[in-house]
Each structure stands twice: as C-alpha cells, then as structure tokens.
C-alpha cells in the first residue's frame, strides 16, 4: 500500500493489461497489474485514478488523458518504461 498527501492511500494490483501493435484501448479508473504494450499503441484514460504494478509502453506509444471531467492520476508502484517517441498528452 502506498500513500500520498493529495490522494491518500492507494495500492495497485488486479488484472494486467496487454495492448497489441497499433491498438487503441480505453481503461476505466481503477487498480491494475502490469500494463504492457507493443509499438504505436494508444492508451486512453478518463478522469480518475489509475494504479499499476508496472507500466511499459513500446515505441511511439501515446497516453491520452481526457481531463474534461476532472483530473487524471497515473500511479505506478514498480517500473515505468517508455519507448522512444512516447507521448503523454492531455
């Protein structure tokens, strides 16, 4: 279990997420195991908190955070790896 002053206590765990080459996936806020992806993947996140055991994006990956309904928090308890030309955008 982890804690932060802004978010309080949190923990990762749950189902792992795997995205194949050039796939676009939308996740609901929640707790996940490992997120892994091939190249050119887009991960779409809406408002909420997302906790992962680990987070690995392949080359040319994109994380899209839709903040129109509120803030998006991405918490990673283990390794965070991003391939070349990876983008995080709101």
Short mmCIF file of N, CA and C in Angstrom, two decimals:
data_model
loop_
_atom_site.label_atom_id
_atom_site.label_comp_id
_atom_site.label_asym_id
_atom_site.label_seq_id
_atom_site.Cartn_x
_atom_site.Cartn_y
_atom_site.Cartn_z
N UNK A 1 0.86 -1.18 0.00
CA UNK A 1 0.00 0.00 0.00
C UNK A 1 0.90 1.23 0.00
N UNK A 2 0.55 2.19 -0.81
CA UNK A 2 1.27 3.45 -0.93
C UNK A 2 0.37 4.57 -0.44
N UNK A 3 0.96 5.73 -0.18
CA UNK A 3 0.16 6.89 0.24
C UNK A 3 0.77 8.16 -0.31
N UNK A 4 -0.06 9.13 -0.57
CA UNK A 4 0.40 10.46 -0.94
C UNK A 4 -0.51 11.46 -0.25
N UNK A 5 0.01 12.64 0.06
CA UNK A 5 -0.84 13.63 0.75
C UNK A 5 -2.07 14.01 -0.05
N UNK A 6 -1.95 14.08 -1.37
CA UNK A 6 -3.06 14.51 -2.21
C UNK A 6 -4.10 13.41 -2.43
N UNK A 7 -3.64 12.17 -2.57
CA UNK A 7 -4.53 11.07 -2.96
C UNK A 7 -4.85 10.11 -1.83
N UNK A 8 -4.15 10.19 -0.72
CA UNK A 8 -4.37 9.24 0.36
C UNK A 8 -3.73 7.90 0.03
N UNK A 9 -4.20 6.85 0.68
CA UNK A 9 -3.65 5.52 0.49
C UNK A 9 -4.12 4.94 -0.85
N UNK A 10 -3.24 4.19 -1.51
CA UNK A 10 -3.60 3.53 -2.76
C UNK A 10 -2.76 2.27 -2.92
N UNK A 11 -3.24 1.36 -3.69
CA UNK A 11 -2.48 0.16 -4.00
C UNK A 11 -2.78 -0.26 -5.43
N UNK A 12 -1.81 -0.91 -6.03
CA UNK A 12 -2.01 -1.44 -7.38
C UNK A 12 -2.42 -2.91 -7.25
N UNK A 13 -2.54 -3.55 -8.36
CA UNK A 13 -2.95 -4.96 -8.36
C UNK A 13 -4.24 -5.11 -9.13
N UNK A 14 -4.54 -6.28 -9.54
CA UNK A 14 -5.73 -6.50 -10.35
C UNK A 14 -5.32 -7.11 -11.67
N UNK A 15 -6.19 -7.03 -12.62
CA UNK A 15 -5.93 -7.62 -13.94
C UNK A 15 -4.85 -6.86 -14.67
N UNK A 16 -3.98 -7.60 -15.34
CA UNK A 16 -2.97 -6.96 -16.19
C UNK A 16 -3.60 -6.56 -17.50
N UNK A 17 -2.98 -5.59 -18.16
CA UNK A 17 -3.48 -5.06 -19.43
C UNK A 17 -2.39 -5.26 -20.49
N UNK A 18 -2.76 -5.82 -21.63
CA UNK A 18 -1.83 -6.03 -22.73
C UNK A 18 -2.44 -5.44 -23.99
N UNK A 19 -1.69 -4.55 -24.65
CA UNK A 19 -2.16 -3.92 -25.89
C UNK A 19 -1.24 -4.34 -27.04
N UNK A 20 -1.84 -4.83 -28.11
CA UNK A 20 -1.08 -5.27 -29.28
C UNK A 20 -0.70 -4.10 -30.18
N UNK A 21 0.10 -4.39 -31.18
CA UNK A 21 0.61 -3.37 -32.09
C UNK A 21 -0.50 -2.51 -32.65
N UNK A 22 -0.34 -1.20 -32.54
CA UNK A 22 -1.23 -0.19 -33.11
C UNK A 22 -2.65 -0.24 -32.55
N UNK A 23 -2.82 -0.87 -31.42
CA UNK A 23 -4.14 -0.97 -30.80
C UNK A 23 -4.44 0.28 -29.97
N UNK A 24 -5.71 0.62 -29.88
CA UNK A 24 -6.17 1.71 -29.02
C UNK A 24 -7.07 1.08 -27.95
N UNK A 25 -6.73 1.31 -26.68
CA UNK A 25 -7.57 0.79 -25.62
C UNK A 25 -7.94 1.91 -24.65
N UNK A 26 -9.16 1.86 -24.15
CA UNK A 26 -9.64 2.81 -23.16
C UNK A 26 -9.81 2.07 -21.85
N UNK A 27 -9.25 2.61 -20.79
CA UNK A 27 -9.34 1.99 -19.47
C UNK A 27 -10.26 2.80 -18.57
N UNK A 28 -10.93 2.10 -17.68
CA UNK A 28 -11.70 2.74 -16.62
C UNK A 28 -10.75 2.99 -15.45
N UNK A 29 -11.01 4.03 -14.68
CA UNK A 29 -10.20 4.29 -13.48
C UNK A 29 -10.23 3.06 -12.59
N UNK A 30 -9.11 2.74 -11.96
CA UNK A 30 -9.07 1.59 -11.08
C UNK A 30 -7.66 1.09 -10.86
N UNK A 31 -7.57 -0.10 -10.31
CA UNK A 31 -6.31 -0.72 -9.95
C UNK A 31 -6.01 -1.87 -10.90
N UNK A 32 -4.78 -1.90 -11.44
CA UNK A 32 -4.38 -2.87 -12.44
C UNK A 32 -3.06 -3.52 -12.06
N UNK A 33 -2.80 -4.66 -12.67
CA UNK A 33 -1.49 -5.29 -12.57
C UNK A 33 -0.55 -4.58 -13.54
N UNK A 34 0.19 -5.33 -14.31
CA UNK A 34 1.14 -4.76 -15.28
C UNK A 34 0.42 -4.28 -16.53
N UNK A 35 0.81 -3.13 -17.04
CA UNK A 35 0.38 -2.66 -18.36
C UNK A 35 1.58 -2.81 -19.28
N UNK A 36 1.42 -3.58 -20.35
CA UNK A 36 2.48 -3.75 -21.34
C UNK A 36 1.89 -3.54 -22.72
N UNK A 37 2.73 -3.04 -23.63
CA UNK A 37 2.22 -2.80 -24.98
C UNK A 37 3.30 -2.99 -26.03
N UNK A 38 2.85 -3.25 -27.23
CA UNK A 38 3.71 -3.24 -28.40
C UNK A 38 3.86 -1.79 -28.86
N UNK A 39 4.40 -1.58 -30.04
CA UNK A 39 4.60 -0.24 -30.59
C UNK A 39 3.31 0.38 -31.10
N UNK A 40 3.30 1.71 -31.15
CA UNK A 40 2.22 2.50 -31.74
C UNK A 40 0.87 2.29 -31.08
N UNK A 41 0.86 2.06 -29.78
CA UNK A 41 -0.36 1.83 -29.02
C UNK A 41 -0.84 3.15 -28.41
N UNK A 42 -2.15 3.32 -28.31
CA UNK A 42 -2.73 4.47 -27.63
C UNK A 42 -3.52 3.96 -26.43
N UNK A 43 -3.23 4.51 -25.27
CA UNK A 43 -3.94 4.20 -24.03
C UNK A 43 -4.77 5.44 -23.68
N UNK A 44 -6.08 5.30 -23.66
CA UNK A 44 -6.97 6.43 -23.37
C UNK A 44 -7.47 6.34 -21.93
N UNK A 45 -7.31 7.43 -21.19
CA UNK A 45 -7.71 7.47 -19.78
C UNK A 45 -8.65 8.65 -19.55
N UNK A 46 -9.75 8.39 -18.87
CA UNK A 46 -10.68 9.45 -18.48
C UNK A 46 -10.36 9.91 -17.06
N UNK A 47 -11.17 10.79 -16.53
CA UNK A 47 -10.95 11.33 -15.19
C UNK A 47 -10.92 10.21 -14.16
N UNK A 48 -10.01 10.31 -13.22
CA UNK A 48 -9.92 9.33 -12.14
C UNK A 48 -8.49 8.96 -11.84
N UNK A 49 -8.34 7.95 -11.00
CA UNK A 49 -7.03 7.46 -10.57
C UNK A 49 -6.80 6.06 -11.12
N UNK A 50 -5.63 5.85 -11.69
CA UNK A 50 -5.22 4.59 -12.28
C UNK A 50 -3.96 4.12 -11.57
N UNK A 51 -4.00 2.96 -10.94
CA UNK A 51 -2.85 2.42 -10.23
C UNK A 51 -2.38 1.15 -10.94
N UNK A 52 -1.08 1.07 -11.22
CA UNK A 52 -0.49 -0.06 -11.94
C UNK A 52 0.66 -0.65 -11.15
N UNK A 53 0.85 -1.99 -11.27
CA UNK A 53 2.05 -2.62 -10.72
C UNK A 53 3.28 -2.16 -11.51
N UNK A 54 3.16 -2.10 -12.82
CA UNK A 54 4.22 -1.60 -13.70
C UNK A 54 3.56 -1.07 -14.97
N UNK A 55 4.30 -0.23 -15.70
CA UNK A 55 3.74 0.47 -16.86
C UNK A 55 4.81 0.48 -17.93
N UNK A 56 4.58 -0.24 -19.03
CA UNK A 56 5.57 -0.33 -20.10
C UNK A 56 4.92 -0.08 -21.45
N UNK A 57 5.31 1.02 -22.09
CA UNK A 57 4.82 1.35 -23.43
C UNK A 57 5.92 1.14 -24.44
N UNK A 58 5.57 0.56 -25.57
CA UNK A 58 6.53 0.36 -26.64
C UNK A 58 6.80 1.65 -27.39
N UNK A 59 7.62 1.54 -28.42
CA UNK A 59 8.00 2.67 -29.26
C UNK A 59 6.76 3.36 -29.83
N UNK A 60 6.78 4.70 -29.85
CA UNK A 60 5.73 5.52 -30.46
C UNK A 60 4.37 5.34 -29.76
N UNK A 61 4.38 5.04 -28.48
CA UNK A 61 3.13 4.90 -27.74
C UNK A 61 2.58 6.25 -27.30
N UNK A 62 1.29 6.30 -27.04
CA UNK A 62 0.63 7.52 -26.60
C UNK A 62 -0.28 7.23 -25.42
N UNK A 63 -0.21 8.06 -24.40
CA UNK A 63 -1.17 8.03 -23.31
C UNK A 63 -1.99 9.31 -23.43
N UNK A 64 -3.28 9.17 -23.67
CA UNK A 64 -4.18 10.31 -23.79
C UNK A 64 -4.99 10.44 -22.51
N UNK A 65 -4.84 11.57 -21.83
CA UNK A 65 -5.59 11.82 -20.60
C UNK A 65 -6.69 12.84 -20.91
N UNK A 66 -7.94 12.41 -20.85
CA UNK A 66 -9.09 13.29 -21.07
C UNK A 66 -9.46 13.93 -19.73
N UNK A 67 -9.10 15.19 -19.57
CA UNK A 67 -9.33 15.89 -18.31
C UNK A 67 -10.60 16.74 -18.34
N UNK A 68 -11.46 16.55 -19.33
CA UNK A 68 -12.66 17.38 -19.43
C UNK A 68 -13.62 17.16 -18.25
N UNK A 69 -13.59 15.98 -17.63
CA UNK A 69 -14.48 15.70 -16.50
C UNK A 69 -13.74 15.70 -15.16
N UNK A 70 -12.45 16.01 -15.17
CA UNK A 70 -11.66 16.04 -13.94
C UNK A 70 -10.23 15.61 -14.18
N UNK A 71 -9.44 15.60 -13.10
CA UNK A 71 -8.03 15.24 -13.18
C UNK A 71 -7.84 13.75 -13.45
N UNK A 72 -6.69 13.43 -14.04
CA UNK A 72 -6.29 12.05 -14.30
C UNK A 72 -4.97 11.82 -13.55
N UNK A 73 -4.95 10.79 -12.68
CA UNK A 73 -3.76 10.43 -11.93
C UNK A 73 -3.31 9.05 -12.37
N UNK A 74 -2.03 8.91 -12.69
CA UNK A 74 -1.44 7.62 -13.04
C UNK A 74 -0.38 7.32 -11.99
N UNK A 75 -0.60 6.24 -11.24
CA UNK A 75 0.29 5.83 -10.16
C UNK A 75 0.91 4.49 -10.52
N UNK A 76 2.22 4.38 -10.36
CA UNK A 76 2.92 3.14 -10.72
C UNK A 76 3.78 2.73 -9.52
N UNK A 77 3.52 1.53 -9.00
CA UNK A 77 4.26 1.09 -7.82
C UNK A 77 5.60 0.45 -8.18
N UNK A 78 5.77 0.02 -9.43
CA UNK A 78 7.01 -0.62 -9.88
C UNK A 78 7.66 0.18 -10.99
N UNK A 79 8.12 -0.52 -12.00
CA UNK A 79 8.86 0.09 -13.12
C UNK A 79 7.94 0.84 -14.07
N UNK A 80 8.45 1.97 -14.55
CA UNK A 80 7.79 2.75 -15.61
C UNK A 80 8.78 2.84 -16.76
N UNK A 81 8.44 2.23 -17.89
CA UNK A 81 9.30 2.23 -19.07
C UNK A 81 8.52 2.76 -20.26
N UNK A 82 9.16 3.65 -20.99
CA UNK A 82 8.51 4.23 -22.18
C UNK A 82 9.51 4.19 -23.34
N UNK A 83 9.08 3.66 -24.46
CA UNK A 83 9.93 3.59 -25.64
C UNK A 83 10.17 4.95 -26.27
N UNK A 84 11.06 5.00 -27.23
CA UNK A 84 11.33 6.24 -27.97
C UNK A 84 10.04 6.80 -28.56
N UNK A 85 9.95 8.10 -28.60
CA UNK A 85 8.84 8.84 -29.19
C UNK A 85 7.51 8.58 -28.49
N UNK A 86 7.55 8.20 -27.21
CA UNK A 86 6.33 8.04 -26.43
C UNK A 86 5.83 9.41 -26.02
N UNK A 87 4.49 9.57 -26.04
CA UNK A 87 3.87 10.86 -25.71
C UNK A 87 2.84 10.68 -24.61
N UNK A 88 2.85 11.63 -23.69
CA UNK A 88 1.79 11.74 -22.68
C UNK A 88 1.09 13.05 -22.97
N UNK A 89 -0.19 13.02 -23.26
CA UNK A 89 -0.89 14.26 -23.64
C UNK A 89 -2.25 14.35 -23.00
N UNK A 90 -2.66 15.59 -22.73
CA UNK A 90 -3.98 15.86 -22.17
C UNK A 90 -4.82 16.54 -23.22
#
